[in-house]
PDB file of C-alpha atoms in Angstrom:
ATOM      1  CA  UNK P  11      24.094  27.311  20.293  1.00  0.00           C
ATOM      2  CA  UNK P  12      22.760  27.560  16.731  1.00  0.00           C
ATOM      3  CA  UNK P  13      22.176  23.592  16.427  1.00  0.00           C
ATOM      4  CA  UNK P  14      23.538  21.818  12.853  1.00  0.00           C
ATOM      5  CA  UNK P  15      24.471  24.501  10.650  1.00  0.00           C
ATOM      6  CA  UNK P  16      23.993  23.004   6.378  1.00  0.00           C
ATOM      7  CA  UNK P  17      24.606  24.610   3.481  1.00  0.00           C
ATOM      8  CA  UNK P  18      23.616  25.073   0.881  1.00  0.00           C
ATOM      9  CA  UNK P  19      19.745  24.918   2.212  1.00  0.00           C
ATOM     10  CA  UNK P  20      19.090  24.159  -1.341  1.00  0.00           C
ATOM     11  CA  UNK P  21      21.333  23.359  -4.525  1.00  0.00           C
ATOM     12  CA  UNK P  22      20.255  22.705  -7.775  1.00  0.00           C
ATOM     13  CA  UNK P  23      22.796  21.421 -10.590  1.00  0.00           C
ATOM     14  CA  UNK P  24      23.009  19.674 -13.802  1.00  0.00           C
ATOM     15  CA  UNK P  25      23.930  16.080 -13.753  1.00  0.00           C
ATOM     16  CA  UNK P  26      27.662  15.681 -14.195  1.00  0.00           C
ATOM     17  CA  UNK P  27      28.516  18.601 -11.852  1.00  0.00           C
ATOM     18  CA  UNK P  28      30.289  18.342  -8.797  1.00  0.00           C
ATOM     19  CA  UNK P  29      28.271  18.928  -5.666  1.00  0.00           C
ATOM     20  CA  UNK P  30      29.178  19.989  -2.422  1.00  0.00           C
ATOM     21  CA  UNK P  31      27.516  19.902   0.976  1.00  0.00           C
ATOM     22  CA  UNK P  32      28.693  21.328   4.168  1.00  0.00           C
ATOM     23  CA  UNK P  33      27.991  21.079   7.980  1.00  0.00           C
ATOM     24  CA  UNK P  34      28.912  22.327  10.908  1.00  0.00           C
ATOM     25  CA  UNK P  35      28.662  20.638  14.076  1.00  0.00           C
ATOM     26  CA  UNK P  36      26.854  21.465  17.370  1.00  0.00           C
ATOM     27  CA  UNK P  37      30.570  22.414  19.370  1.00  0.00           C
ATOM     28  CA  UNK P  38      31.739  19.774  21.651  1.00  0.00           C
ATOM     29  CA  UNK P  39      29.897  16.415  19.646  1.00  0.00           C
ATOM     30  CA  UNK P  40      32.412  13.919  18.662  1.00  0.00           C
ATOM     31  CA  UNK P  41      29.896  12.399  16.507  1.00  0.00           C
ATOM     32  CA  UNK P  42      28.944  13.345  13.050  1.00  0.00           C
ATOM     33  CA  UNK P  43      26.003  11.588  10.812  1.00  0.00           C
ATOM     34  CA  UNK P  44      25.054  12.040   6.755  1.00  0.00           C
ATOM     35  CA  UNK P  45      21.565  11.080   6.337  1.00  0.00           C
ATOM     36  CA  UNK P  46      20.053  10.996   2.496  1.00  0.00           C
ATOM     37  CA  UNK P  47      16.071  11.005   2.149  1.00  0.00           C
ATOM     38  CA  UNK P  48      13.823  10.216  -0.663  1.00  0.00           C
ATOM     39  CA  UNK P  49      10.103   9.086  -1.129  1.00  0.00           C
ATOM     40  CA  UNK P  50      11.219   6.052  -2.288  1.00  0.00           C
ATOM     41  CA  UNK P  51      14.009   5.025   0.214  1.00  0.00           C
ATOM     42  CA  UNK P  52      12.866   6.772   3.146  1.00  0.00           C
ATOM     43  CA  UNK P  53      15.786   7.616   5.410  1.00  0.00           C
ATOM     44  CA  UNK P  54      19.176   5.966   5.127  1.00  0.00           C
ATOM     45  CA  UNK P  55      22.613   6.590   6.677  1.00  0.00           C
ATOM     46  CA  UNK P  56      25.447   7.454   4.896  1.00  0.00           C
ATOM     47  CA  UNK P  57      28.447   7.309   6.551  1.00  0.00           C
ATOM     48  CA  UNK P  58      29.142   8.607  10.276  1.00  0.00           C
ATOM     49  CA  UNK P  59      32.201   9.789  11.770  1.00  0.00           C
ATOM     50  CA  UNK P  60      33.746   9.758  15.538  1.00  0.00           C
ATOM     51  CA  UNK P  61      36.603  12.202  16.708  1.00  0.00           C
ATOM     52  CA  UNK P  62      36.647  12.982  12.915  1.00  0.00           C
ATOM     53  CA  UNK P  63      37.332   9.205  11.910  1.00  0.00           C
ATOM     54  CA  UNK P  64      35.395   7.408   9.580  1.00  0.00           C
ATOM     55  CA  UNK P  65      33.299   4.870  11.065  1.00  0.00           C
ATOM     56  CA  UNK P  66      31.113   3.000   8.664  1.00  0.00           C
ATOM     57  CA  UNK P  67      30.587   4.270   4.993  1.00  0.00           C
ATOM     58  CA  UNK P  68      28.922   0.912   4.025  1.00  0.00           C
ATOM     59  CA  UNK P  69      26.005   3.334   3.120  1.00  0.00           C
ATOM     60  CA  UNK P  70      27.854   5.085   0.564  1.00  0.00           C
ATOM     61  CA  UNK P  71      26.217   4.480  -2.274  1.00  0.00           C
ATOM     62  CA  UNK P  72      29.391   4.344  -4.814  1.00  0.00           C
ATOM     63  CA  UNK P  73      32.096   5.765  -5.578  1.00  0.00           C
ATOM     64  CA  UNK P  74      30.814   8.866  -6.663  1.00  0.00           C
ATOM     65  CA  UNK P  75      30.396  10.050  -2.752  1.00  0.00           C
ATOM     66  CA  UNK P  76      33.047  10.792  -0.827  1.00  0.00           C
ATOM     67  CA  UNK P  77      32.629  12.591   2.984  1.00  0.00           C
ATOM     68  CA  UNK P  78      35.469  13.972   4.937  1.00  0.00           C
ATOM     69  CA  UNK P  79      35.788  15.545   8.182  1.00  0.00           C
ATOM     70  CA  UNK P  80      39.314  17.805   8.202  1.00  0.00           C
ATOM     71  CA  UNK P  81      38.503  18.941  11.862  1.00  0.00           C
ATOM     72  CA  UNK P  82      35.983  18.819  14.780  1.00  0.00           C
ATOM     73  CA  UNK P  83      34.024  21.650  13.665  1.00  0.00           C
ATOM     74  CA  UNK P  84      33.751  20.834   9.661  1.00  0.00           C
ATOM     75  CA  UNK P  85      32.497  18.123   7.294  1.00  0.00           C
ATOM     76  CA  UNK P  86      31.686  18.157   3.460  1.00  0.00           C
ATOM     77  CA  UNK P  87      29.855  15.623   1.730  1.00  0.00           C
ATOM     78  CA  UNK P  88      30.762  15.346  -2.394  1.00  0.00           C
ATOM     79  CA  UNK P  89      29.064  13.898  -5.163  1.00  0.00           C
ATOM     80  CA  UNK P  90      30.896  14.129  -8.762  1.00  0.00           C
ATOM     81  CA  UNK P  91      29.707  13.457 -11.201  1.00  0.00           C
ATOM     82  CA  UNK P  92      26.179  13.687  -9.616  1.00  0.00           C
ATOM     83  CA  UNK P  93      23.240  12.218 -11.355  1.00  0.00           C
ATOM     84  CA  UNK P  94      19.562  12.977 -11.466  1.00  0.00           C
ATOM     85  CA  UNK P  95      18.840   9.851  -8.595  1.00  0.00           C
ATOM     86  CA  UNK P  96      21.058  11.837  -6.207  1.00  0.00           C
ATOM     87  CA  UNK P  97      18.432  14.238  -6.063  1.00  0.00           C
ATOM     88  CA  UNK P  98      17.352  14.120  -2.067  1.00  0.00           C
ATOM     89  CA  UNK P  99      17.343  15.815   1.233  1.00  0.00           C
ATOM     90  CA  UNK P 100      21.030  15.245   2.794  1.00  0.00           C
ATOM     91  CA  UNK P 101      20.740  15.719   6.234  1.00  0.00           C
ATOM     92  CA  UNK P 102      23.823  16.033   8.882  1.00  0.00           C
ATOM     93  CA  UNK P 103      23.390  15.082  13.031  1.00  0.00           C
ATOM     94  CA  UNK P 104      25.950  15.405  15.646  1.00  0.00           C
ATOM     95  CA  UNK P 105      25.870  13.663  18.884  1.00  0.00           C
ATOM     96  CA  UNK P 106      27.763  12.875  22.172  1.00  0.00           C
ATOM     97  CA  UNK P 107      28.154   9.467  23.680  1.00  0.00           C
ATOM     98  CA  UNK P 108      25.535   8.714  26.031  1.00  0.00           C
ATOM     99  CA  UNK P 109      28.356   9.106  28.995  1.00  0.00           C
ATOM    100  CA  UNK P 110      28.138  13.490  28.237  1.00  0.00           C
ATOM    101  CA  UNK P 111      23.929  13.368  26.831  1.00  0.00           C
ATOM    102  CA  UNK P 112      21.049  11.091  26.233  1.00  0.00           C
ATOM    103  CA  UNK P 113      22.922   9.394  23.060  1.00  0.00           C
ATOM    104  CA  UNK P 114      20.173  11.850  21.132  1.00  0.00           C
ATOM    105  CA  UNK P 115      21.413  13.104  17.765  1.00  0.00           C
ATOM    106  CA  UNK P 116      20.448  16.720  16.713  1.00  0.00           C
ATOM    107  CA  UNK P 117      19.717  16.765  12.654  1.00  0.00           C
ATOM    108  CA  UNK P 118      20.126  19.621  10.877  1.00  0.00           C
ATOM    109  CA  UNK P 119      17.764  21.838   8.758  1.00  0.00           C
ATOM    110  CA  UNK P 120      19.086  19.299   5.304  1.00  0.00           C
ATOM    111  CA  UNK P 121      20.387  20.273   2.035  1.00  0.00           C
ATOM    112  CA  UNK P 122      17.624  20.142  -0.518  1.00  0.00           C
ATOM    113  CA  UNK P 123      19.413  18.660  -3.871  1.00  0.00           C
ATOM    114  CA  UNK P 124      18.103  18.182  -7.348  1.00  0.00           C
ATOM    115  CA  UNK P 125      19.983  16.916 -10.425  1.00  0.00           C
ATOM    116  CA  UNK P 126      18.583  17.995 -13.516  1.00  0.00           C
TER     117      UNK P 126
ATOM    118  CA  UNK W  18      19.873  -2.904  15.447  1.00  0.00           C
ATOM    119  CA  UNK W  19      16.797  -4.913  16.057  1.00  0.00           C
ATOM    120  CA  UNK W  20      13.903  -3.973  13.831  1.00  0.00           C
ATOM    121  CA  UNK W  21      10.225  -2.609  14.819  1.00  0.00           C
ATOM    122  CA  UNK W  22       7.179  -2.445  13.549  1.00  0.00           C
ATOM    123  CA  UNK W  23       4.580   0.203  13.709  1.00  0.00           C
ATOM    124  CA  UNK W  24       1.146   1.488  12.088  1.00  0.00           C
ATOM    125  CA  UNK W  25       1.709   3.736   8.916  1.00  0.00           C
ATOM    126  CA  UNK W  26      -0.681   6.443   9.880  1.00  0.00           C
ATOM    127  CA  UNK W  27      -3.030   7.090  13.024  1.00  0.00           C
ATOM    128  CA  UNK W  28      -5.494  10.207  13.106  1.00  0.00           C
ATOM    129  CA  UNK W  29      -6.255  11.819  16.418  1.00  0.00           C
ATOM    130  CA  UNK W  30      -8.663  15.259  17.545  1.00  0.00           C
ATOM    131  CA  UNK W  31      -6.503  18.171  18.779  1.00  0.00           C
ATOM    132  CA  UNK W  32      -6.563  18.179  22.352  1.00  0.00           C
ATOM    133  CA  UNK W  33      -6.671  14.605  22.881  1.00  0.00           C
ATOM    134  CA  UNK W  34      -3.864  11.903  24.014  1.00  0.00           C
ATOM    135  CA  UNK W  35      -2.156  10.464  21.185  1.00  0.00           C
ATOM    136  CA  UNK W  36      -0.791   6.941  21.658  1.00  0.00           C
ATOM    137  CA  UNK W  37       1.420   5.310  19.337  1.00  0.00           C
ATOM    138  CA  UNK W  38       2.455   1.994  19.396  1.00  0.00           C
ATOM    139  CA  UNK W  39       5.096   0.162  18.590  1.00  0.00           C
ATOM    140  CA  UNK W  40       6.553  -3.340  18.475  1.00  0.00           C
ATOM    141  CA  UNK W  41      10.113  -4.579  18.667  1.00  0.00           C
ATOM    142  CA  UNK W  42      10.039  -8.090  20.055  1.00  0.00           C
ATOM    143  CA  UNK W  43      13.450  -9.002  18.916  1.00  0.00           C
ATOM    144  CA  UNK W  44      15.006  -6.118  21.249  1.00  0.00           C
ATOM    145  CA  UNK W  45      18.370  -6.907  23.059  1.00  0.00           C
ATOM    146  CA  UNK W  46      19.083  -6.504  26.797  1.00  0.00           C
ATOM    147  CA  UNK W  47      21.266  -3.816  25.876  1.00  0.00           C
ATOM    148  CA  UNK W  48      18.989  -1.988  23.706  1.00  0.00           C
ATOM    149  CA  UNK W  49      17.229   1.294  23.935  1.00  0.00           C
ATOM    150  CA  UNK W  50      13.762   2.479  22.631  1.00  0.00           C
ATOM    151  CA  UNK W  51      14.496   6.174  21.120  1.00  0.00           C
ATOM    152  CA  UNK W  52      11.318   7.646  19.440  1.00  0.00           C
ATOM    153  CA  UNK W  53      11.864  10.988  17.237  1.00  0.00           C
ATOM    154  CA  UNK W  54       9.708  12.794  15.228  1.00  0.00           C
ATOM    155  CA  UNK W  55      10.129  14.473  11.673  1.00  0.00           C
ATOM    156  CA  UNK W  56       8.055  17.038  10.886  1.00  0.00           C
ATOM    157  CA  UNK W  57       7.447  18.054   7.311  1.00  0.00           C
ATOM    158  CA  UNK W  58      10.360  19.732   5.578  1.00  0.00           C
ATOM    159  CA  UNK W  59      12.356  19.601   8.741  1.00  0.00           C
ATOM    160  CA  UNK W  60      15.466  17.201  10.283  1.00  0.00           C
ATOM    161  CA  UNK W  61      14.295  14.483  12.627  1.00  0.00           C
ATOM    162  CA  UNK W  62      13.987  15.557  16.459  1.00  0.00           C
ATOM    163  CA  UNK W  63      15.136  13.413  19.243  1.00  0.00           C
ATOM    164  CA  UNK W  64      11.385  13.228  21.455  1.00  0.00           C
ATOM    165  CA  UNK W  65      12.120  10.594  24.508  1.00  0.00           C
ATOM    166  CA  UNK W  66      14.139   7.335  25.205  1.00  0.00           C
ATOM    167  CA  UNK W  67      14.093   4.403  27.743  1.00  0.00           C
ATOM    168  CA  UNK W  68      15.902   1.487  28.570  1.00  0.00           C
ATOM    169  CA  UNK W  69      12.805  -0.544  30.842  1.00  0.00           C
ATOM    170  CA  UNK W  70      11.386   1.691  32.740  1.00  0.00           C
ATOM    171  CA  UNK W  71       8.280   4.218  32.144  1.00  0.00           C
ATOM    172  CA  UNK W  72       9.894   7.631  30.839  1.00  0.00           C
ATOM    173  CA  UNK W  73       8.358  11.022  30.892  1.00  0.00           C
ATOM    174  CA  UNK W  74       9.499  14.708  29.646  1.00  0.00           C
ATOM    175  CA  UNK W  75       7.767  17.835  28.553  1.00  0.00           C
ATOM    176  CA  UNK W  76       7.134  16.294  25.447  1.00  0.00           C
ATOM    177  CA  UNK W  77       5.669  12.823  25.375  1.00  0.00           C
ATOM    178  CA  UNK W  78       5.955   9.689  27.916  1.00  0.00           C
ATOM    179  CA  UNK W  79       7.165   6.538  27.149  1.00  0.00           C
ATOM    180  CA  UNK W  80       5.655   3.341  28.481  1.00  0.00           C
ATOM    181  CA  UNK W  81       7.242   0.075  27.878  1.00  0.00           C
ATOM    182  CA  UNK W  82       6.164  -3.160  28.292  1.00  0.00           C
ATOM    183  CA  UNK W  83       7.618  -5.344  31.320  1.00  0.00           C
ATOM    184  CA  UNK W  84       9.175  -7.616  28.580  1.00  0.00           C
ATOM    185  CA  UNK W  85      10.120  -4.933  26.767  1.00  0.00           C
ATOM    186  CA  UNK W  86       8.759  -5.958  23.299  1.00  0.00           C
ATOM    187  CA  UNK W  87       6.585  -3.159  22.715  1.00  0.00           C
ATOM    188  CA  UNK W  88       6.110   0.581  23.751  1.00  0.00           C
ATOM    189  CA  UNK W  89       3.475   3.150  23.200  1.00  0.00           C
ATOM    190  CA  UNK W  90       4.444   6.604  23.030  1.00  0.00           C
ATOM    191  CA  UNK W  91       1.928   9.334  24.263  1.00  0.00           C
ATOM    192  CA  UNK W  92       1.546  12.884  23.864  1.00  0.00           C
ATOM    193  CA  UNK W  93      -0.808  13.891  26.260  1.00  0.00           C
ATOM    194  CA  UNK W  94      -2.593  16.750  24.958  1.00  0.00           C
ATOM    195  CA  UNK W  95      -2.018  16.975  20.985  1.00  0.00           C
ATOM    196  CA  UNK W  96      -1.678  20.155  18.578  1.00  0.00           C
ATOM    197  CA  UNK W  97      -1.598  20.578  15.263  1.00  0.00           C
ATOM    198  CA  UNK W  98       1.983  21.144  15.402  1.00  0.00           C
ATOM    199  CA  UNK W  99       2.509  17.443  16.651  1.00  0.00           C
ATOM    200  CA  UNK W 100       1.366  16.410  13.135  1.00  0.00           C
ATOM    201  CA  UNK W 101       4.797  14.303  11.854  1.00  0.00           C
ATOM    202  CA  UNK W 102       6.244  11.257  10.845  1.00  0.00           C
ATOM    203  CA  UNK W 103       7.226   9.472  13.983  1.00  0.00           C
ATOM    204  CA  UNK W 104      10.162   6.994  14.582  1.00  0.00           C
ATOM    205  CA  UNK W 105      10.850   4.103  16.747  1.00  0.00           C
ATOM    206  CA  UNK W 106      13.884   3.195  17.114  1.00  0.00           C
ATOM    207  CA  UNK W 107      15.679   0.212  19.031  1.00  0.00           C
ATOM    208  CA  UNK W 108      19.464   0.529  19.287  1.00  0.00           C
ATOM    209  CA  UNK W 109      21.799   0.349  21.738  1.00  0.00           C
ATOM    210  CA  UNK W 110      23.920   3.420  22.852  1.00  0.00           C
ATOM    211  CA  UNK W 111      27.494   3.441  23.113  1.00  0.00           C
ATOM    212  CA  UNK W 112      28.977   5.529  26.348  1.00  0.00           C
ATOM    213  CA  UNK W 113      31.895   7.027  24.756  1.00  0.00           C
ATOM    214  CA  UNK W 114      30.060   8.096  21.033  1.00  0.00           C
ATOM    215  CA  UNK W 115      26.843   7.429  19.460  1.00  0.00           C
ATOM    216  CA  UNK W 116      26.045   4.949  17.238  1.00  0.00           C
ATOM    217  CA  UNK W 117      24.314   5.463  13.751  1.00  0.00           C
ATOM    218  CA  UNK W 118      20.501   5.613  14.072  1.00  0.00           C
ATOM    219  CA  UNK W 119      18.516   2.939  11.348  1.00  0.00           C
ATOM    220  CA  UNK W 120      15.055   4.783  10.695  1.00  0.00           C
ATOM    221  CA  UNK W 121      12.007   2.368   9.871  1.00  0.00           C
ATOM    222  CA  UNK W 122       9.173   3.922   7.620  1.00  0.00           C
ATOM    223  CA  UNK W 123       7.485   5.936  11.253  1.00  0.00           C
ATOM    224  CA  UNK W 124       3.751   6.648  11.788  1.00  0.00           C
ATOM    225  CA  UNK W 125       2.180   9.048   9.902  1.00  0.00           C
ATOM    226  CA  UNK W 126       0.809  11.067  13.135  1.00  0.00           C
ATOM    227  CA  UNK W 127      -2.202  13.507  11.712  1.00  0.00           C
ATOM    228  CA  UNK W 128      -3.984  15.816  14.375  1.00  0.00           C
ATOM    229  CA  UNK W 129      -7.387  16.998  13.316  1.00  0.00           C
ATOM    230  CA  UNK W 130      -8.819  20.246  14.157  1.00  0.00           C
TER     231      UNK W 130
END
């Protein structure tokens, strides 16, 4: 299996643009994770999804982000307008329940944004 | 998710046990220790877990205390590719999905040469 698959790898975009970040699940995990990371905030979940149902987005930061997840094998994460704080790595993890793994999630290699 | 506590940076000589502690005395019965590791420019990587008893895999081992507020993971003989920010984590683990993961601020693990 080729793990989490992100793109872009890196993005780079002028603040106002729309922004969008993709990722493809390990297949057969029924859970899906967005991650952001900065110096300053460390890491911090974003919303998370099971059997492509939102879970919790109480770590959305506003309105501005929106993640979806049309099917078991696809998820976007959008930012419009984006702004020059978005700038971070956005990582996504997939995961089984513990009853099918070791309730490990596997991360992907992140989407590298900056917002000029 | 109960919270832990752990050093923000340990050195240790290539070749040599590293042992890194950490503390989470407000841990549930239900809860898990998960450690991962996050070397630089890369996603987080899922190392070892344990619910009370002593775990071991080809990466690290996992010792927990018999009242379960603290653990030390070990890496028994460290590279310089073990050099990463690493994670403990106390949460507990659902059967049927998994849960989201709350990252502290790790220890700054560097191996010297």
């Amino acid at each position: 299996d080729a793990g989490v698959i992100q793109s872009p790898r890196h993005e780079v975009t002028e603040m106002g643009q729309e922004v969008t970040l993709r990722c493809k699940p390990i297949s057969g995990h029924n859970s899906l994770f967005w991650y952001r990371q900065t110096m300053m905030r460390g890491l911090e979940l974003l919303i998370y999804f099971n059997n492509n149902v939102p879970i919790d987005d109480s770590g959305m930061p506003e309105d501005r982000f929106s993640a979806k997840m049309p099917n078991a094998s696809f998820s976007t994460l959008k930012i419009q307008p984006s702004e020059p704080r978005d700038s971070a790595v956005y990582f996504c993890a997939s995961a089984f329940g513990r009853g099918q793994g070791k309730g490990e999630q596997f991360f992907g290699p992140g989407t590298r944004l900056t917002v000029l | 998710d109960a919270k832990t506590t752990q050093p923000t940076s340990m050195d240790c000589a290539e070749g040599r046990a590293a042992n890194l502690p950490c503390n989470h005395s407000t841990i549930s019965g239900n809860e898990y220790v998960y450690w991962y590791r996050q070397i630089h420019s890369q996603g987080p990587q899922y190392i070892i877990h344990g619910l009370k008893n002593n775990e071991t895999n080809e990466m690290a081992s996992l010792i927990i205390t018999e009242d379960r507020k603290s653990s030390t993971l070990i890496l028994p003989h460290a590279t310089l590719r073990d050099t990463a920010v690493y994670y403990c984590i106390v949460r507990v683990v659902r059967w049927n999905r998994d849960d989201k993961i709350i990252f502290g601020k790790g220890t700054r693990l560097h191996i010297l040469p």
